[in-house]
Amino acid sequence: MMLYSTKLLPLVIAASLGLSACGGGGSTGSDSIEPPATGGSVTPTWVQGQFASDASLANQCSANQTGNTLTEKLWLRSWSDDTYLWYSEIIDRDPAPYSVAEYFDLLLTDELSDSGSRKDNFHFSMSTDEWNALNQSGASVGYGINFELTNGSQSAARKVTVTYNEPDSPASENNVTRGAVIVEIDGVSVQDANDSASIDILNAGLFPSQNGKQTTFTIRDLGAALDRTVTLTAQTIVSTPVQNTKTIQTTSGKVGYLQFNAHIATAERGLFDALTILSQAGVDDLVIDLRYNGGGLLAMASQLGYMIAGEEATAERTFEKTNFNDKYPNVNPVTNQSLSPMPFIDESLGFNTGLLAAGSPLPTLDLKRVYVLTTAGTCSASEALMNGLRGVDIEVIQIGGTTCGKPYGFYPTPNCETTYFTIQFKGVNDKGFGEYSDGFVPSTSPTLASEVQGCMLDDDLGHALGDTDERLLSAALYYRDNERCPTIATSTARSSAASEFVDEGFMLKDERNQTLWQNNRIITDIKGAL
């Protein structure tokens, strides 16, 4: 489920699947301390400004032994000092007063970006088992409802609206579809809840954590005069990241459309099939609906970029280059390999065994432009797709809202059954551009590099995704015919992707880290140094 608020800021990730721990060697020097190997008699201690190598502290785990709990925190400290993009801005605190989780939450910069927002909003952890399940299959507990929360902390104006559902889910089976407003949850009014007990009921209903949980929703379907009640049972939902592939026949040619919700492993086959269909149809243009795509596998964004642009535009060109902190100008601190840029990938990588064989050549559309539908939920690998295409002079027309602004990434790194995510690199395209931490902004008259030619428009929850009357898709088709925005387009003033929501009062928020993985940028080790 998606919840867009300052309490659930999307994350940017780079991952090396299968890494057992941080591969960096840690800080070295005459003032460093080295604890003994596991089983030694001396427990490592914290000394301000002195750091053991993270490798020497890794995977020494026991919740029942104080010394090893300290070792977990010291591993986090050394790993962060070694690989965190802004390591010099971390305050070196004594870990003793904090739990492992609390201490990790402190190992980040407190500095602000140029726009005055926090520089790092992308810091989290989850159990390693949970991460593996989510990343490989997109599986999570829920009802198959994806929704938008408006004014989450203001009870008088609070509103929860369904944005789309997953096929073959409790939501789709009960016809809970786009545009439906959730009025009550287990008898508690969404709009009127103003105490912690009521908010807890709403959050528990919106974000179930266990299979079998039953929740009663009162909903107002789009266009309905009366409410109806439906009881949904939570189950493990495997998302369908590629939906609604279609060809739209216009008087000036064929336009391909596809809804792409997440760069997860199962999307590789979905994208392969969708682009094959559109290629065979001979589409003249493409509209990619990324409005709810928080990111995922960076290599998949590279594959999609290749399938859009084709061989001639992408051969020997860079999709994205990663820059790490100043300790590692030429070497990846996690893989210990020399830094090399990610190319536009022209073949399947076999992300999900059995769905598409590794090495299969990818279909191409050979387009010179692409229309991208965006909101504040368009993040990370989705932004990398836009940036990578712009880097090789593919015209990107942006229709919708300002994206979330995540040019950063991490390698999910496991230690003691928990996987940690801390910003470790910044991505730039073939032209060396990556300055979009406040998001890509659609503009009729771009003046900044992060402003993209296009139309600023609000999401339209009154029409189905893929409906040619839906505001964003309709605007893309209009722009294609007229080289300008329709009159309903709003001003091009820059707006923060997160500023719409106020962090005060009683706030609906998803406390589960499992939803945060969706808004990320992931690097895989499937193809070596990619």
CSV table of C-alpha atoms in Angstrom, one decimal, residues 117-418:
chain,number,residue,atom,x,y,z
A,117,SER,CA,14.2,20.1,3.7
A,118,ARG,CA,16.1,17.3,5.5
A,119,LYS,CA,18.9,16.0,3.4
A,120,ASP,CA,18.4,12.4,4.4
A,121,ASN,CA,14.8,11.1,4.6
A,122,PHE,CA,15.7,7.7,3.2
A,123,HIS,CA,17.1,5.8,6.2
A,124,PHE,CA,15.4,2.5,7.4
A,125,SER,CA,15.8,-1.2,8.2
A,126,MET,CA,13.7,-4.3,8.2
A,127,SER,CA,14.2,-8.0,8.9
A,128,THR,CA,16.3,-9.8,6.3
A,129,ASP,CA,13.6,-12.4,5.7
A,130,GLU,CA,11.0,-9.7,5.1
A,131,TRP,CA,13.3,-7.9,2.7
A,132,ASN,CA,14.1,-11.0,0.7
A,133,ALA,CA,10.4,-11.8,0.3
A,134,LEU,CA,9.4,-8.3,-0.7
A,135,ASN,CA,12.3,-7.7,-3.1
A,136,GLN,CA,12.1,-11.0,-4.9
A,137,SER,CA,8.3,-11.3,-5.4
A,138,GLY,CA,6.6,-8.1,-4.2
A,139,ALA,CA,4.8,-10.1,-1.6
A,140,SER,CA,3.4,-8.3,1.4
A,141,VAL,CA,0.4,-8.7,3.7
A,142,GLY,CA,-2.6,-6.7,2.8
A,143,TYR,CA,-5.9,-6.5,0.9
A,144,GLY,CA,-4.5,-5.5,-2.5
A,145,ILE,CA,-5.6,-1.8,-2.0
A,146,ASN,CA,-3.3,1.0,-3.0
A,147,PHE,CA,-4.5,4.4,-1.8
A,148,GLU,CA,-3.8,8.0,-1.4
A,149,LEU,CA,-4.0,9.8,1.9
A,150,THR,CA,-4.9,13.5,1.9
A,151,ASN,CA,-4.4,15.6,5.0
A,152,GLY,CA,-3.5,12.7,7.2
A,153,SER,CA,-3.0,14.7,10.3
A,154,GLN,CA,-6.0,17.0,10.0
A,155,SER,CA,-9.2,15.1,11.0
A,156,ALA,CA,-11.6,17.6,9.5
A,157,ALA,CA,-10.1,17.2,6.0
A,158,ARG,CA,-8.6,13.7,6.2
A,159,LYS,CA,-9.5,11.5,3.2
A,160,VAL,CA,-8.4,8.1,2.0
A,161,THR,CA,-9.0,7.3,-1.7
A,162,VAL,CA,-8.3,4.1,-3.5
A,163,THR,CA,-5.8,4.7,-6.4
A,164,TYR,CA,-5.8,1.1,-7.8
A,165,ASN,CA,-6.0,-2.5,-6.7
A,166,GLU,CA,-4.1,-5.6,-7.4
A,167,PRO,CA,-5.7,-8.3,-9.6
A,168,ASP,CA,-7.0,-11.4,-7.8
A,169,SER,CA,-6.8,-9.7,-4.4
A,170,PRO,CA,-9.5,-9.3,-1.7
A,171,ALA,CA,-10.0,-5.7,-3.0
A,172,SER,CA,-10.5,-6.6,-6.6
A,173,GLU,CA,-12.8,-9.5,-5.7
A,174,ASN,CA,-15.0,-7.1,-3.7
A,175,ASN,CA,-14.9,-4.5,-6.4
A,176,VAL,CA,-13.0,-1.9,-4.3
A,177,THR,CA,-11.6,0.1,-7.2
A,178,ARG,CA,-10.0,3.4,-8.1
A,179,GLY,CA,-11.8,6.4,-6.9
A,180,ALA,CA,-13.6,4.7,-3.9
A,181,VAL,CA,-13.3,6.7,-0.7
A,182,ILE,CA,-12.8,4.8,2.5
A,183,VAL,CA,-15.3,6.4,5.0
A,184,GLU,CA,-15.0,4.2,8.0
A,185,ILE,CA,-12.7,1.4,9.2
A,186,ASP,CA,-14.1,-1.0,11.8
A,187,GLY,CA,-16.6,1.6,12.8
A,188,VAL,CA,-14.2,4.5,13.1
A,189,SER,CA,-14.7,7.5,10.9
A,190,VAL,CA,-11.6,8.3,8.8
A,191,GLN,CA,-12.5,12.0,8.7
A,192,ASP,CA,-13.5,12.5,12.3
A,193,ALA,CA,-11.0,10.4,14.3
A,194,ASN,CA,-9.2,12.7,16.7
A,195,ASP,CA,-7.8,10.5,19.5
A,196,SER,CA,-5.0,8.0,19.6
A,197,ALA,CA,-7.2,5.0,20.1
A,198,SER,CA,-9.2,5.8,17.0
A,199,ILE,CA,-6.1,6.5,14.9
A,200,ASP,CA,-4.7,3.2,16.0
A,201,ILE,CA,-7.8,1.4,14.7
A,202,LEU,CA,-7.6,3.2,11.4
A,203,ASN,CA,-3.9,2.4,11.0
A,204,ALA,CA,-4.4,-1.2,12.0
A,205,GLY,CA,-7.1,-1.5,9.4
A,206,LEU,CA,-5.2,0.2,6.6
A,207,PHE,CA,-1.9,-1.5,7.3
A,208,PRO,CA,-2.5,-5.1,8.4
A,209,SER,CA,0.5,-7.0,9.5
A,210,GLN,CA,-0.9,-10.6,9.8
A,211,ASN,CA,-2.6,-12.9,7.4
A,212,GLY,CA,-6.2,-13.5,8.3
A,213,LYS,CA,-6.9,-10.2,9.8
A,214,GLN,CA,-10.5,-9.2,9.0
A,215,THR,CA,-11.3,-5.5,8.6
A,216,THR,CA,-14.7,-4.0,7.9
A,217,PHE,CA,-14.6,-1.0,5.5
A,218,THR,CA,-17.4,1.5,4.8
A,219,ILE,CA,-16.7,2.9,1.3
A,220,ARG,CA,-18.3,5.3,-1.1
A,221,ASP,CA,-17.7,4.1,-4.6
A,222,LEU,CA,-16.9,6.6,-7.3
A,223,GLY,CA,-20.1,8.2,-8.5
A,224,ALA,CA,-22.2,6.4,-5.9
A,225,ALA,CA,-24.9,8.2,-3.8
A,226,LEU,CA,-24.7,5.7,-0.9
A,227,ASP,CA,-22.0,4.0,1.1
A,228,ARG,CA,-21.6,0.3,1.2
A,229,THR,CA,-19.8,-2.0,3.7
A,230,VAL,CA,-17.3,-4.7,2.8
A,231,THR,CA,-15.2,-7.0,5.0
A,232,LEU,CA,-11.8,-7.8,3.7
A,233,THR,CA,-9.4,-10.5,4.9
A,234,ALA,CA,-5.7,-9.8,4.8
A,235,GLN,CA,-3.5,-12.2,2.9
A,236,THR,CA,-0.1,-12.3,1.3
A,237,ILE,CA,-0.5,-10.2,-1.8
A,238,VAL,CA,1.9,-10.7,-4.8
A,239,SER,CA,1.8,-7.5,-6.8
A,240,THR,CA,1.3,-7.2,-10.5
A,241,PRO,CA,3.7,-4.4,-11.4
A,242,VAL,CA,2.9,-4.1,-15.1
A,243,GLN,CA,-0.8,-3.6,-16.0
A,244,ASN,CA,-3.1,-2.0,-18.6
A,245,THR,CA,-0.9,-2.4,-21.6
A,246,LYS,CA,-2.9,-1.0,-24.6
A,247,THR,CA,-2.6,0.6,-28.0
A,248,ILE,CA,-4.6,3.8,-28.5
A,249,GLN,CA,-5.5,4.6,-32.1
A,250,THR,CA,-5.4,8.3,-32.8
A,251,THR,CA,-5.8,10.3,-36.0
A,252,SER,CA,-2.1,10.9,-36.0
A,253,GLY,CA,-0.9,7.3,-35.3
A,254,LYS,CA,-0.8,4.7,-32.6
A,255,VAL,CA,0.1,5.5,-29.0
A,256,GLY,CA,1.2,2.8,-26.6
A,257,TYR,CA,0.2,3.0,-22.9
A,258,LEU,CA,1.3,0.9,-19.9
A,259,GLN,CA,0.9,1.2,-16.2
A,260,PHE,CA,4.1,0.4,-14.4
A,261,ASN,CA,3.9,0.3,-10.6
A,262,ALA,CA,7.2,-1.1,-9.3
A,263,HIS,CA,10.7,-2.1,-10.6
A,264,ILE,CA,10.5,-5.5,-8.8
A,265,ALA,CA,11.8,-8.9,-10.0
A,266,THR,CA,8.5,-10.1,-11.5
A,267,ALA,CA,8.2,-6.9,-13.6
A,268,GLU,CA,10.9,-8.1,-16.0
A,269,ARG,CA,8.6,-10.5,-17.8
A,270,GLY,CA,5.8,-8.1,-17.6
A,271,LEU,CA,7.8,-5.3,-19.3
A,272,PHE,CA,9.2,-7.8,-21.8
A,273,ASP,CA,5.7,-8.9,-22.8
A,274,ALA,CA,4.2,-5.3,-22.8
A,275,LEU,CA,7.0,-3.9,-25.0
A,276,THR,CA,6.8,-6.8,-27.3
A,277,ILE,CA,3.1,-6.2,-27.8
A,278,LEU,CA,3.6,-2.5,-28.4
A,279,SER,CA,6.6,-3.1,-30.7
A,280,GLN,CA,4.5,-5.6,-32.8
A,281,ALA,CA,1.7,-3.0,-32.9
A,282,GLY,CA,4.1,-0.4,-34.4
A,283,VAL,CA,3.3,2.4,-31.9
A,284,ASP,CA,4.5,5.8,-32.8
A,285,ASP,CA,4.6,7.1,-29.2
A,286,LEU,CA,4.6,5.8,-25.7
A,287,VAL,CA,2.9,6.9,-22.5
A,288,ILE,CA,4.4,5.3,-19.3
A,289,ASP,CA,2.3,5.7,-16.2
A,290,LEU,CA,4.7,5.9,-13.4
A,291,ARG,CA,2.5,7.9,-11.0
A,292,TYR,CA,2.6,5.2,-8.3
A,293,ASN,CA,6.0,3.7,-9.1
A,294,GLY,CA,8.3,4.2,-6.1
A,295,GLY,CA,11.3,2.5,-7.8
A,296,GLY,CA,13.1,-0.8,-7.4
A,297,LEU,CA,15.7,-2.5,-9.5
A,298,LEU,CA,17.9,0.0,-11.2
A,299,ALA,CA,19.0,-2.5,-13.9
A,300,MET,CA,15.3,-2.9,-14.8
A,301,ALA,CA,15.0,0.9,-15.3
A,302,SER,CA,18.0,0.5,-17.6
A,303,GLN,CA,16.4,-2.3,-19.5
A,304,LEU,CA,13.2,-0.3,-19.9
A,305,GLY,CA,15.3,2.7,-21.1
A,306,TYR,CA,16.9,0.5,-23.7
A,307,MET,CA,13.5,-0.9,-24.8
A,308,ILE,CA,12.2,2.6,-25.3
A,309,ALA,CA,15.2,4.2,-27.0
A,310,GLY,CA,16.7,1.2,-28.9
A,311,GLU,CA,20.2,0.2,-29.8
A,312,GLU,CA,21.3,3.2,-31.9
A,313,ALA,CA,20.5,5.7,-29.2
A,314,THR,CA,22.0,3.8,-26.3
A,315,ALA,CA,25.0,1.9,-27.7
A,316,GLU,CA,28.2,2.6,-25.6
A,317,ARG,CA,26.2,5.2,-23.6
A,318,THR,CA,25.8,5.3,-19.8
A,319,PHE,CA,22.4,4.8,-18.2
A,320,GLU,CA,23.7,5.8,-14.7
A,321,LYS,CA,27.0,6.3,-13.0
A,322,THR,CA,27.3,6.0,-9.3
A,323,ASN,CA,29.3,8.4,-7.1
A,324,PHE,CA,30.3,7.4,-3.6
A,325,ASN,CA,31.7,9.4,-0.7
A,326,ASP,CA,35.2,11.0,-1.0
A,327,LYS,CA,36.9,8.0,0.5
A,328,TYR,CA,36.0,6.0,-2.6
A,329,PRO,CA,36.5,8.1,-5.7
A,330,ASN,CA,37.3,5.1,-7.9
A,331,VAL,CA,36.2,2.0,-6.1
A,332,ASN,CA,32.8,0.7,-5.0
A,333,PRO,CA,33.1,0.4,-1.2
A,334,VAL,CA,30.6,-2.4,-1.0
A,335,THR,CA,31.7,-4.7,-3.9
A,336,ASN,CA,35.4,-3.6,-3.8
A,337,GLN,CA,35.3,-3.4,-7.6
A,338,SER,CA,36.5,-0.5,-9.7
A,339,LEU,CA,33.7,2.0,-10.4
A,340,SER,CA,32.1,1.5,-13.8
A,341,PRO,CA,28.9,3.0,-15.1
A,342,MET,CA,25.7,1.1,-15.7
A,343,PRO,CA,25.0,0.8,-19.4
A,344,PHE,CA,21.6,0.5,-21.1
A,345,ILE,CA,21.0,-3.2,-20.7
A,346,ASP,CA,19.8,-5.0,-23.9
A,347,GLU,CA,19.0,-8.4,-22.6
A,348,SER,CA,17.1,-10.2,-19.8
A,349,LEU,CA,18.9,-10.7,-16.6
A,350,GLY,CA,16.7,-13.5,-15.3
A,351,PHE,CA,15.6,-11.6,-12.2
A,352,ASN,CA,12.9,-14.1,-11.6
A,353,THR,CA,13.9,-17.7,-12.5
A,354,GLY,CA,11.4,-19.4,-14.7
A,355,LEU,CA,9.7,-16.2,-16.0
A,356,LEU,CA,12.3,-15.1,-18.5
A,357,ALA,CA,15.6,-16.7,-19.3
A,358,ALA,CA,18.7,-14.7,-18.7
A,359,GLY,CA,20.2,-13.5,-22.0
A,360,SER,CA,17.0,-13.1,-23.9
A,361,PRO,CA,17.2,-10.1,-26.3
A,362,LEU,CA,14.8,-7.3,-25.3
A,363,PRO,CA,12.3,-5.8,-27.7
A,364,THR,CA,12.7,-2.1,-28.7
A,365,LEU,CA,10.5,0.7,-29.8
A,366,ASP,CA,13.3,3.0,-31.1
A,367,LEU,CA,11.5,6.1,-30.0
A,368,LYS,CA,12.9,9.6,-29.8
A,369,ARG,CA,10.5,10.8,-27.1
A,370,VAL,CA,8.4,9.4,-24.3
A,371,TYR,CA,5.5,10.7,-22.2
A,372,VAL,CA,5.8,10.0,-18.5
A,373,LEU,CA,2.9,10.4,-16.1
A,374,THR,CA,4.1,11.3,-12.6
A,375,THR,CA,3.1,12.3,-9.0
A,376,ALA,CA,4.9,12.7,-5.8
A,377,GLY,CA,4.9,8.9,-5.6
A,378,THR,CA,7.2,8.7,-8.7
A,379,CYS,CA,10.5,8.0,-7.1
A,380,SER,CA,14.0,6.7,-7.4
A,381,ALA,CA,14.5,4.1,-10.1
A,382,SER,CA,11.5,5.8,-11.9
A,383,GLU,CA,13.3,9.1,-11.8
A,384,ALA,CA,16.5,7.3,-12.9
A,385,LEU,CA,14.6,6.2,-16.0
A,386,MET,CA,13.7,9.7,-16.8
A,387,ASN,CA,17.2,11.0,-16.1
A,388,GLY,CA,18.9,8.2,-18.0
A,389,LEU,CA,16.8,8.8,-21.1
A,390,ARG,CA,17.4,12.6,-21.0
A,391,GLY,CA,21.1,11.8,-20.7
A,392,VAL,CA,21.1,10.3,-24.2
A,393,ASP,CA,18.8,13.0,-25.7
A,394,ILE,CA,15.5,11.1,-25.6
A,395,GLU,CA,12.9,13.8,-25.2
A,396,VAL,CA,10.9,13.2,-22.0
A,397,ILE,CA,7.6,15.0,-21.7
A,398,GLN,CA,6.4,15.0,-18.0
A,399,ILE,CA,2.7,15.1,-17.3
A,400,GLY,CA,1.4,15.3,-13.7
A,401,GLY,CA,3.1,16.4,-10.5
A,402,THR,CA,6.6,16.9,-9.1
A,403,THR,CA,8.4,13.6,-8.5
A,404,CYS,CA,9.7,12.8,-5.0
A,405,GLY,CA,13.4,13.6,-5.6
A,406,LYS,CA,15.7,10.7,-5.0
A,407,PRO,CA,19.0,10.7,-6.9
A,408,TYR,CA,20.5,8.7,-4.1
A,409,GLY,CA,20.9,5.0,-3.5
A,410,PHE,CA,22.0,2.3,-1.1
A,411,TYR,CA,23.0,-1.3,-1.0
A,412,PRO,CA,20.7,-3.2,1.4
A,413,THR,CA,23.2,-4.7,3.9
A,414,PRO,CA,22.3,-7.6,6.2
A,415,ASN,CA,23.7,-8.0,9.7
A,416,CYS,CA,22.3,-10.2,12.5
A,417,GLU,CA,19.1,-11.0,10.7
A,418,THR,CA,18.3,-7.3,10.0
